[in-house]
Short mmCIF file of N, CA, C and O in Angstrom, two decimals:
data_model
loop_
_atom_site.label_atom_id
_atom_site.label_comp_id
_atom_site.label_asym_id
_atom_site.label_seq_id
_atom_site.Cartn_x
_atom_site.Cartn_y
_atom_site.Cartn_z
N UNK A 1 40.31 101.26 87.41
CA UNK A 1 39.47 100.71 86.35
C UNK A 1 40.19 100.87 85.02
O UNK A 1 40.76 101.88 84.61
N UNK A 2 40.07 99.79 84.47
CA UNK A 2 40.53 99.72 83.08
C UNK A 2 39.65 100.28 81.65
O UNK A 2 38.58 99.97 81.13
N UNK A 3 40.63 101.18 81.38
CA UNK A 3 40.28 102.06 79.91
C UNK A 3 40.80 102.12 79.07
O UNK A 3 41.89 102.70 79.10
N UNK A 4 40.28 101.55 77.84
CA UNK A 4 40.92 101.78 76.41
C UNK A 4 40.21 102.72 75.48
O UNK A 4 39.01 102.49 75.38
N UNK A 5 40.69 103.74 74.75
CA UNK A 5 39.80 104.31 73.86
C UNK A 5 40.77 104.82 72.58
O UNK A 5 41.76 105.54 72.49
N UNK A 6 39.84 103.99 71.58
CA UNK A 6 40.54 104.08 70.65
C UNK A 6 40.12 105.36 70.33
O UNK A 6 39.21 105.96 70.90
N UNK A 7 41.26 106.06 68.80
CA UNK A 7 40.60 107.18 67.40
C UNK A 7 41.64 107.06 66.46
O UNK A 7 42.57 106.26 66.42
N UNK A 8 41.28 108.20 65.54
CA UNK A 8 41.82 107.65 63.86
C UNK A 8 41.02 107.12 63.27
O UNK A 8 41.31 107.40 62.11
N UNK A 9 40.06 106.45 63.25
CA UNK A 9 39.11 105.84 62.28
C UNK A 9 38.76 106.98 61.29
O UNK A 9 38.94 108.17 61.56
N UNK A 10 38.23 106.48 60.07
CA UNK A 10 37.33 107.32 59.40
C UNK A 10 37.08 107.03 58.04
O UNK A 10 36.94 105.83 57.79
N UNK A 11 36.99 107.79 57.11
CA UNK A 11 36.67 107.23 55.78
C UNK A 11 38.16 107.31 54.60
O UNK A 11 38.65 108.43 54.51
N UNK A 12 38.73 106.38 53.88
CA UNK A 12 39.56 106.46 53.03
C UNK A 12 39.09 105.56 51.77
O UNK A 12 38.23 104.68 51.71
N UNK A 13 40.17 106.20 50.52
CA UNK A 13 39.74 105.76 49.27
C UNK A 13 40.64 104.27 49.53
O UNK A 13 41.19 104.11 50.62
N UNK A 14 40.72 103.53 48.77
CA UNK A 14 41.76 102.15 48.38
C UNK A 14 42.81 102.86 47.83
O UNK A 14 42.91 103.58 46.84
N UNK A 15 43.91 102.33 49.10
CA UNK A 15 45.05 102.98 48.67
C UNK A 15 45.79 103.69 49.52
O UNK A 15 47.02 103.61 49.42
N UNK A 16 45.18 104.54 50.52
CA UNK A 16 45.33 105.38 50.79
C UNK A 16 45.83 104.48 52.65
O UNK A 16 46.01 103.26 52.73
N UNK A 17 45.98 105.53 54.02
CA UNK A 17 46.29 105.23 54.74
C UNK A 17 45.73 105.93 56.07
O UNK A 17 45.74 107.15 56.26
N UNK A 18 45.34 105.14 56.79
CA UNK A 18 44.97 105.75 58.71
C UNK A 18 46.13 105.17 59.50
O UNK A 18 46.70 104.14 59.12
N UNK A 19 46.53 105.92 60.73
CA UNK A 19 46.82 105.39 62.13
C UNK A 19 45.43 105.63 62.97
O UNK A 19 44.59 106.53 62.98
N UNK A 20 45.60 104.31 63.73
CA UNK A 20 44.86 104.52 65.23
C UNK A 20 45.68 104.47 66.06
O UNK A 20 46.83 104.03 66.17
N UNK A 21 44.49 105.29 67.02
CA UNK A 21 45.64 104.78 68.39
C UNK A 21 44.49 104.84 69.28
O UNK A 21 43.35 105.29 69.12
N UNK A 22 45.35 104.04 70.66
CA UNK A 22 44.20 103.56 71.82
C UNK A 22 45.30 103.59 73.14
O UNK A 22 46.33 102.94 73.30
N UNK A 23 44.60 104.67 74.04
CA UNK A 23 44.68 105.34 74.71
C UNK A 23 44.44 104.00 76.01
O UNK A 23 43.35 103.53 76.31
N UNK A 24 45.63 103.64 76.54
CA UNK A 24 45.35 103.05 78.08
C UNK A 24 45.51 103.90 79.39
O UNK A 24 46.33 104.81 79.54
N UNK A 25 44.66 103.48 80.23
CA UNK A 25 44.75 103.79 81.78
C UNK A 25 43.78 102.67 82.10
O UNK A 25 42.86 102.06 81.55
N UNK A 26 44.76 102.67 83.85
CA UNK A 26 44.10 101.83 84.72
C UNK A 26 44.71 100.77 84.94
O UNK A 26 44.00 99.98 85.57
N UNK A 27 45.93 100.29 84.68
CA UNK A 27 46.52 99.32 84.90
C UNK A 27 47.98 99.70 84.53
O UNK A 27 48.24 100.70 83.86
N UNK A 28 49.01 98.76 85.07
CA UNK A 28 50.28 98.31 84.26
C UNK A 28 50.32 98.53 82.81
O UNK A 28 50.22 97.46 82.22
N UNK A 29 50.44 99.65 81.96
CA UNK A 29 50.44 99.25 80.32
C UNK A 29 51.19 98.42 79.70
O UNK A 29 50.97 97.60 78.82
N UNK A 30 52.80 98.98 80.67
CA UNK A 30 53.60 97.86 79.98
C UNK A 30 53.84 96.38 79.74
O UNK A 30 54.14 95.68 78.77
N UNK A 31 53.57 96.18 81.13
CA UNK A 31 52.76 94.49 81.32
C UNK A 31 52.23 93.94 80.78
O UNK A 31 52.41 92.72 80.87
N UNK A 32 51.22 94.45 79.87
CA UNK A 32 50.15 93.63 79.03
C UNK A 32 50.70 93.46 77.55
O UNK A 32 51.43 94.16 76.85
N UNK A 33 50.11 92.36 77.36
CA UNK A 33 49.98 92.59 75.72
C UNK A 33 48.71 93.01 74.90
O UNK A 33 47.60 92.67 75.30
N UNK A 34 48.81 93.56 74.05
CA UNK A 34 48.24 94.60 73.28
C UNK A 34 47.96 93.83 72.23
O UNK A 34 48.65 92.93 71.74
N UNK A 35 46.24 94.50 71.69
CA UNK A 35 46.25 93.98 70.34
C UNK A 35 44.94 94.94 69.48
O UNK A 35 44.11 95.76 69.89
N UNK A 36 45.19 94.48 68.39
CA UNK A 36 43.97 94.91 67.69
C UNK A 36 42.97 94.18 66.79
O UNK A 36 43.28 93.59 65.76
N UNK A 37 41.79 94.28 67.27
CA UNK A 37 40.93 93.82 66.49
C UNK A 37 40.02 93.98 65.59
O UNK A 37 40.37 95.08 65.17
N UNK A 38 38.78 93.61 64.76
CA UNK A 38 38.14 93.97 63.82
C UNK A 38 37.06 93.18 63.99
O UNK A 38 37.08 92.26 64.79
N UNK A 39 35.89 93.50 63.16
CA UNK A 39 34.51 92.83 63.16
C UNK A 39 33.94 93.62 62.23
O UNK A 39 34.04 94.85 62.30
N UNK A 40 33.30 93.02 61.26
CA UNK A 40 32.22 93.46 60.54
C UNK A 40 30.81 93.06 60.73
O UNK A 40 30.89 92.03 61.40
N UNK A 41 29.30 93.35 60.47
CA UNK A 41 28.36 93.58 60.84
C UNK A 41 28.21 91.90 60.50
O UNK A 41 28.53 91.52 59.37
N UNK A 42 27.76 91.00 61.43
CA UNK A 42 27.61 89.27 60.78
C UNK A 42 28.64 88.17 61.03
O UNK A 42 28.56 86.94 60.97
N UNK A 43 29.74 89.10 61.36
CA UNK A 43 31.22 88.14 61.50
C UNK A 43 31.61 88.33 62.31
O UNK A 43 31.76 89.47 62.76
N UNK A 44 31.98 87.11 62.91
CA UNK A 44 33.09 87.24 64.58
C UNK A 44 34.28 88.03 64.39
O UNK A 44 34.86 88.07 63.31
N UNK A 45 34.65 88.65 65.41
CA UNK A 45 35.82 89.67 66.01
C UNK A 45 37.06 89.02 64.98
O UNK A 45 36.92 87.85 64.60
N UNK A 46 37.74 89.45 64.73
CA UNK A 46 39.34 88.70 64.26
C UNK A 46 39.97 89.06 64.71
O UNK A 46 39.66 90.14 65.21
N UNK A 47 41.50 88.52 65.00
CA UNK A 47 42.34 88.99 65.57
C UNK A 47 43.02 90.24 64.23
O UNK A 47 42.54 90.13 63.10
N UNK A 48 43.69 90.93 64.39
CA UNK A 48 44.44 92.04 63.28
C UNK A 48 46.14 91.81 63.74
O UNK A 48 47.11 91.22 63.26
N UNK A 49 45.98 92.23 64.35
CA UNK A 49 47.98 92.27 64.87
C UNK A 49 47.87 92.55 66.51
O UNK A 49 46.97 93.18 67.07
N UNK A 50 49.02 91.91 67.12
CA UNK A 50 49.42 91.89 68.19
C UNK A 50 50.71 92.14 68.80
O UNK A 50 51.72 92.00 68.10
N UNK A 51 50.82 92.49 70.06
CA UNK A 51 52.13 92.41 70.00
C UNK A 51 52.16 92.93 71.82
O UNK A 51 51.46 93.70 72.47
N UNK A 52 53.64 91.85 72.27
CA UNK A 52 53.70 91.64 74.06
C UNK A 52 54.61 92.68 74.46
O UNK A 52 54.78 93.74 73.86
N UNK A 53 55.17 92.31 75.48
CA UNK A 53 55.69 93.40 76.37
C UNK A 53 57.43 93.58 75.77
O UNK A 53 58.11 94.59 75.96
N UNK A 54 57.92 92.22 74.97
CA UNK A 54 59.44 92.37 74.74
C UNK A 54 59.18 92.99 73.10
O UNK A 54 60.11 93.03 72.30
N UNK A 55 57.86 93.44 72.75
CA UNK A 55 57.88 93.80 71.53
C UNK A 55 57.29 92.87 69.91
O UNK A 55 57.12 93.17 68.73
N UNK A 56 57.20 92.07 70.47
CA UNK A 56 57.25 90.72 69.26
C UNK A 56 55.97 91.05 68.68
O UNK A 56 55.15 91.23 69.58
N UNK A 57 55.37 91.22 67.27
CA UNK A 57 54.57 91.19 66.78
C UNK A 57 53.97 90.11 65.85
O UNK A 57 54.66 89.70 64.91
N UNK A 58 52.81 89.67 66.06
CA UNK A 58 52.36 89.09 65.05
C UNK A 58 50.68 89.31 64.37
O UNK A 58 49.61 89.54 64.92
N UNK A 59 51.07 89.12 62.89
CA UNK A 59 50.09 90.05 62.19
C UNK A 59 49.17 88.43 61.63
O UNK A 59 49.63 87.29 61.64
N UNK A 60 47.88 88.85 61.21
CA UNK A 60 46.81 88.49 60.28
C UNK A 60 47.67 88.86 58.66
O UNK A 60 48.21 89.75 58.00
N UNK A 61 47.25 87.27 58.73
CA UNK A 61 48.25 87.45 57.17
C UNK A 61 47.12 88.46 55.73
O UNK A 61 47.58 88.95 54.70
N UNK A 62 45.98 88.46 56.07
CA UNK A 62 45.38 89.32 55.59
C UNK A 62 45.88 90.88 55.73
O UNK A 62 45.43 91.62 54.85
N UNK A 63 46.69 91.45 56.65
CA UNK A 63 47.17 92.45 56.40
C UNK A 63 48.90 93.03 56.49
O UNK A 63 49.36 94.16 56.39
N UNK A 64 49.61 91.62 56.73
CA UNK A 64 50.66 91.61 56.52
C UNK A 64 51.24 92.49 55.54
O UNK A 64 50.72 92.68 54.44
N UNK A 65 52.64 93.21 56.06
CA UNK A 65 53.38 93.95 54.86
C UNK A 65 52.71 95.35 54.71
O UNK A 65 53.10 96.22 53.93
N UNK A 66 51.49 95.46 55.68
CA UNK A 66 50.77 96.81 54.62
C UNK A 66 50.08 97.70 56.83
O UNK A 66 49.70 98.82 57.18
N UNK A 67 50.22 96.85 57.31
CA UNK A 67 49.99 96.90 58.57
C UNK A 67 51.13 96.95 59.85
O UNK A 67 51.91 95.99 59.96
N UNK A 68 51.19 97.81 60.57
CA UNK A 68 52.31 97.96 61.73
C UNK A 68 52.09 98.51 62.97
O UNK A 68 51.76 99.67 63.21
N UNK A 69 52.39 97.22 64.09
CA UNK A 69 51.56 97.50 65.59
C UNK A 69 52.80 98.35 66.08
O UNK A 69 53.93 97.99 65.75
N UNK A 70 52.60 99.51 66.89
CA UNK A 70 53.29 99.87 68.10
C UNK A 70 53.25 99.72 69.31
O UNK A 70 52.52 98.82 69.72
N UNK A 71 53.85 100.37 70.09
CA UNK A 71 53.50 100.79 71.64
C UNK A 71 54.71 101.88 71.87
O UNK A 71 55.90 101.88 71.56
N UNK A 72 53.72 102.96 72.64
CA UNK A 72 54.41 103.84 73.27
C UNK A 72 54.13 103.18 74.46
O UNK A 72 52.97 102.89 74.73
N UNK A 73 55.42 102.79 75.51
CA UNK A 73 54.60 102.48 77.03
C UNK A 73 55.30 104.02 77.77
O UNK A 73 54.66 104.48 78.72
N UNK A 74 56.28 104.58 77.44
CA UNK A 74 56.23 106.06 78.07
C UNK A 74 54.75 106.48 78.22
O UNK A 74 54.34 106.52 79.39
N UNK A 75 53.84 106.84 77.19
CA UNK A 75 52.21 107.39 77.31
C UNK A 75 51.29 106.22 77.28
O UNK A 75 50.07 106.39 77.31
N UNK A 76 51.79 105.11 77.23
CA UNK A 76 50.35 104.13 77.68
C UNK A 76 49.64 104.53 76.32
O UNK A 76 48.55 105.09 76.44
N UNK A 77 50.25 104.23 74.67
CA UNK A 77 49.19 104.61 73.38
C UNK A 77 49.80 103.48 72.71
O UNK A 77 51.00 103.18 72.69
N UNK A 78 48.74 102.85 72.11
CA UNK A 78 49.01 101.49 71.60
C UNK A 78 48.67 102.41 69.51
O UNK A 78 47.87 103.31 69.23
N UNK A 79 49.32 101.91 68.88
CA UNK A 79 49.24 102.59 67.58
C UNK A 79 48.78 100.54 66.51
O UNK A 79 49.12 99.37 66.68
N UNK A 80 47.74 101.44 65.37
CA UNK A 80 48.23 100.88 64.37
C UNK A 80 48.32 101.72 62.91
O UNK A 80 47.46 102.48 62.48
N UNK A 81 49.56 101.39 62.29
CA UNK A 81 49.34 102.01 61.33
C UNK A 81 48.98 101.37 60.02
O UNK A 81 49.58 100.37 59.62
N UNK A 82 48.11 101.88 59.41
CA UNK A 82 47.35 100.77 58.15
C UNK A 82 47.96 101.68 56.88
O UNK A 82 47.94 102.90 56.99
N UNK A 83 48.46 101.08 55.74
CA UNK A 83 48.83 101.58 54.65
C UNK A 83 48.62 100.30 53.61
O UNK A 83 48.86 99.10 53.77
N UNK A 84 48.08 101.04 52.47
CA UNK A 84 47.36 100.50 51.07
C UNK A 84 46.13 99.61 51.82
O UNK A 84 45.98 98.42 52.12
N UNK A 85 45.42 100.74 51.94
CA UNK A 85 44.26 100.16 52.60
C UNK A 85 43.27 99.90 51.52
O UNK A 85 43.02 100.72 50.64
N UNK A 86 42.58 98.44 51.65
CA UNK A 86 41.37 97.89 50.95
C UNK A 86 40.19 97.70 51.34
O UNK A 86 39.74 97.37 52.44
N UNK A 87 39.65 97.96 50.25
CA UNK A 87 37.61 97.78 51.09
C UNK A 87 37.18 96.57 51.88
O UNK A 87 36.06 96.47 52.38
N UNK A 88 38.26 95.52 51.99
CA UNK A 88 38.29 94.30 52.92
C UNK A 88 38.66 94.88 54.09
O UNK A 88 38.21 94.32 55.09
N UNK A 89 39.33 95.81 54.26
CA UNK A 89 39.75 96.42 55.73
C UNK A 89 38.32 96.39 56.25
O UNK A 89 37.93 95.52 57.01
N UNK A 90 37.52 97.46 55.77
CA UNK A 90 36.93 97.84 56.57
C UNK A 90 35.89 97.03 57.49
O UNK A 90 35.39 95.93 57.26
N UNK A 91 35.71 97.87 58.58
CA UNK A 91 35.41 97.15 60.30
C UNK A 91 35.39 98.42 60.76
O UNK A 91 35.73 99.53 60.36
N UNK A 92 34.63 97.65 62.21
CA UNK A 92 35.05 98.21 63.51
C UNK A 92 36.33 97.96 64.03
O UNK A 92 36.55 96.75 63.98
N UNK A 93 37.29 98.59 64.51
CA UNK A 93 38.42 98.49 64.61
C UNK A 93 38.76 98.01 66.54
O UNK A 93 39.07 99.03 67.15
N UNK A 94 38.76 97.42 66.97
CA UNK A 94 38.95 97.71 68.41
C UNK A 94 40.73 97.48 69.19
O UNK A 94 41.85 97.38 68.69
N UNK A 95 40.31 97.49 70.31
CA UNK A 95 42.07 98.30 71.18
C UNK A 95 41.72 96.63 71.91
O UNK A 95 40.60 96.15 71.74
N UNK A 96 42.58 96.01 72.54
CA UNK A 96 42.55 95.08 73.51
C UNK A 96 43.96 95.24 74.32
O UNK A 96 45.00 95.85 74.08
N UNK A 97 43.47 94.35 75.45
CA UNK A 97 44.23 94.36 76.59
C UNK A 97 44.38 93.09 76.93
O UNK A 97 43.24 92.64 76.83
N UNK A 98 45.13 92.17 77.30
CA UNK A 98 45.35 91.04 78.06
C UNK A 98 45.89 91.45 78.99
O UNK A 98 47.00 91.91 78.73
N UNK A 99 45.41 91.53 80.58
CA UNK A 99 45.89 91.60 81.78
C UNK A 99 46.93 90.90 82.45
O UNK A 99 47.66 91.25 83.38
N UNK A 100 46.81 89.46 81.57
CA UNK A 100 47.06 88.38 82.95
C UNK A 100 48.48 88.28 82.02
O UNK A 100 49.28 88.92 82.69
N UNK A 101 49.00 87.93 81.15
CA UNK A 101 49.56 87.66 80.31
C UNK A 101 50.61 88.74 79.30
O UNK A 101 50.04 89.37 78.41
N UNK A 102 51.95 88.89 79.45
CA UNK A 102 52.60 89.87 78.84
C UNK A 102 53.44 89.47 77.44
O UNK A 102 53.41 90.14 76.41
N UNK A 103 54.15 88.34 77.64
CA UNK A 103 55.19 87.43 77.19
C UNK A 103 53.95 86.88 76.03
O UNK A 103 53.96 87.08 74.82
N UNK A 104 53.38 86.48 76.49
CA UNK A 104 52.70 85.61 75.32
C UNK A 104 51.31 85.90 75.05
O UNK A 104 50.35 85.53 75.72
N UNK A 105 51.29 86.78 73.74
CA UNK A 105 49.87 87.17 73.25
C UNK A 105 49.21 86.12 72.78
O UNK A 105 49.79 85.45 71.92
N UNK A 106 47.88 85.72 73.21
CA UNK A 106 47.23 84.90 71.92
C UNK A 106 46.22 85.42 70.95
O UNK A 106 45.20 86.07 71.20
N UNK A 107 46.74 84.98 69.68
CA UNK A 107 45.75 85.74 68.64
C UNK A 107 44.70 85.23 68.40
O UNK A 107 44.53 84.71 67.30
N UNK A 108 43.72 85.24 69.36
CA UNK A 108 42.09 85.16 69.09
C UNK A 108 41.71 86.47 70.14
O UNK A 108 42.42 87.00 70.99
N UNK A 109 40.52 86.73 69.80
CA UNK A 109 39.77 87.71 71.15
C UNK A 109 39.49 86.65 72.31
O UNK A 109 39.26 87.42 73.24
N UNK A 110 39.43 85.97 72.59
CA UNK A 110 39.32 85.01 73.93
C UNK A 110 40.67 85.43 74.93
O UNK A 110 40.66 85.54 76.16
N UNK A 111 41.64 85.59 74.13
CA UNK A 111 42.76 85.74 74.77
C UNK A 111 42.96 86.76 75.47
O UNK A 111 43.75 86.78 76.42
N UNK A 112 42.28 87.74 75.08
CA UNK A 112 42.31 89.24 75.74
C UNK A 112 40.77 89.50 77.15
O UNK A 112 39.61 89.10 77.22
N UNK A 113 41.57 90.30 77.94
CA UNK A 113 40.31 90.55 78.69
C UNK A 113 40.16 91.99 79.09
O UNK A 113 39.88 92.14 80.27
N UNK A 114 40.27 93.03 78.41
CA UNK A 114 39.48 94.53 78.48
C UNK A 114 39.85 95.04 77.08
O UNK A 114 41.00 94.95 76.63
N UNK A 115 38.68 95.62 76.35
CA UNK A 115 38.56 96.04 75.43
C UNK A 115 37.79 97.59 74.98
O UNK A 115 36.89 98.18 75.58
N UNK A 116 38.41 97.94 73.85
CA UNK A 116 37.69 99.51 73.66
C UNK A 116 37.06 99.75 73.04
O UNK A 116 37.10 98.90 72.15
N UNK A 117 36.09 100.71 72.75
CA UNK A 117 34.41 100.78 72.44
C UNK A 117 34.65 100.54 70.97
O UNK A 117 33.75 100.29 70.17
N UNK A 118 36.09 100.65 70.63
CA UNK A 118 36.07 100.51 68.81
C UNK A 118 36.10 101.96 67.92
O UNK A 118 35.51 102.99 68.26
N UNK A 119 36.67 101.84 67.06
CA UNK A 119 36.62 102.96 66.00
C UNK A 119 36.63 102.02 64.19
O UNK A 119 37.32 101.09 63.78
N UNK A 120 35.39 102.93 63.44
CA UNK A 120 35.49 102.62 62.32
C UNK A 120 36.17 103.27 61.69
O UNK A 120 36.58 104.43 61.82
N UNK A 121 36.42 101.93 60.39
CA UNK A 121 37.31 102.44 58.96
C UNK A 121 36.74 102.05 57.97
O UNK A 121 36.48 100.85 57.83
N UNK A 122 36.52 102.70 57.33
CA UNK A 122 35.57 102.62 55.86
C UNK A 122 36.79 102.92 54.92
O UNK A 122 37.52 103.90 54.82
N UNK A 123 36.73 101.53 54.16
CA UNK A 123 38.16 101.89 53.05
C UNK A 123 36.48 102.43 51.65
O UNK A 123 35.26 102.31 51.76
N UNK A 124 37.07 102.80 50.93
CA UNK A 124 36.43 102.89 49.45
C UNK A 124 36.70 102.81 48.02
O UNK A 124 37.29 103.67 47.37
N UNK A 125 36.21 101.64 47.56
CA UNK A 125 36.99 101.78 46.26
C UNK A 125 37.06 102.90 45.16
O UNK A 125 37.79 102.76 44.18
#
């Protein structure tokens, strides 16, 4: 069975900086492509940054330059790290998985199929 669980969320001023990270088991980690997403209370999921199995990332130009996806596939921990964070950040943050698909992420949530319960980030001005 497939498990993602994100942490790192929490409260920061504008400016300032979190990593998350999201914890896989239950499948191939390296295989998949990885991503992260967001939602605020009223608004559909967005994509945040992504990134496949040869490494290739691609970001939401909303957080371009200030945002950076990893992967450990030694531990199966998918990272993001957020720096000069703004009160537009904030969301629910979530972990995704695309199973079927390694080579080629697509950046919507449709594209992905197992996801993690989410962690919030409260930026503050």
């Amino acid at each position: 069975q497939v498990h993602l669980v994100e942490s790192g969320g929490g409260s920061v001023q504008a400016g300032g900086s979190l990593t998350l990270s999201c914890s896989a088991s239950g499948y191939t980690y390296p295989s998949a492509c990885m991503g992260w997403f967001r939602q605020t209370p009223g608004k559909e999921r967005e994509a945040v940054a992504t990134i496949n199995t040869s490494l290739r990332t691609t970001f939401a130009d909303a957080v371009k330059g200030r945002f950076t996806i990893t992967r450990d596939n030694a531990n199966n921990i998918l990272f993001l790290q957020m720096n000069s964070l703004i009160p537009e950040d904030t969301a629910m943050y979530y972990c995704a998985a695309d199973l079927r698909f390694g080579i080629s992420c697509v950046f919507k949530p449709d594209g992905f199929t197992h996801w993690g319960q989410g962690t919030q980030v409260t930026v503050s001005s």
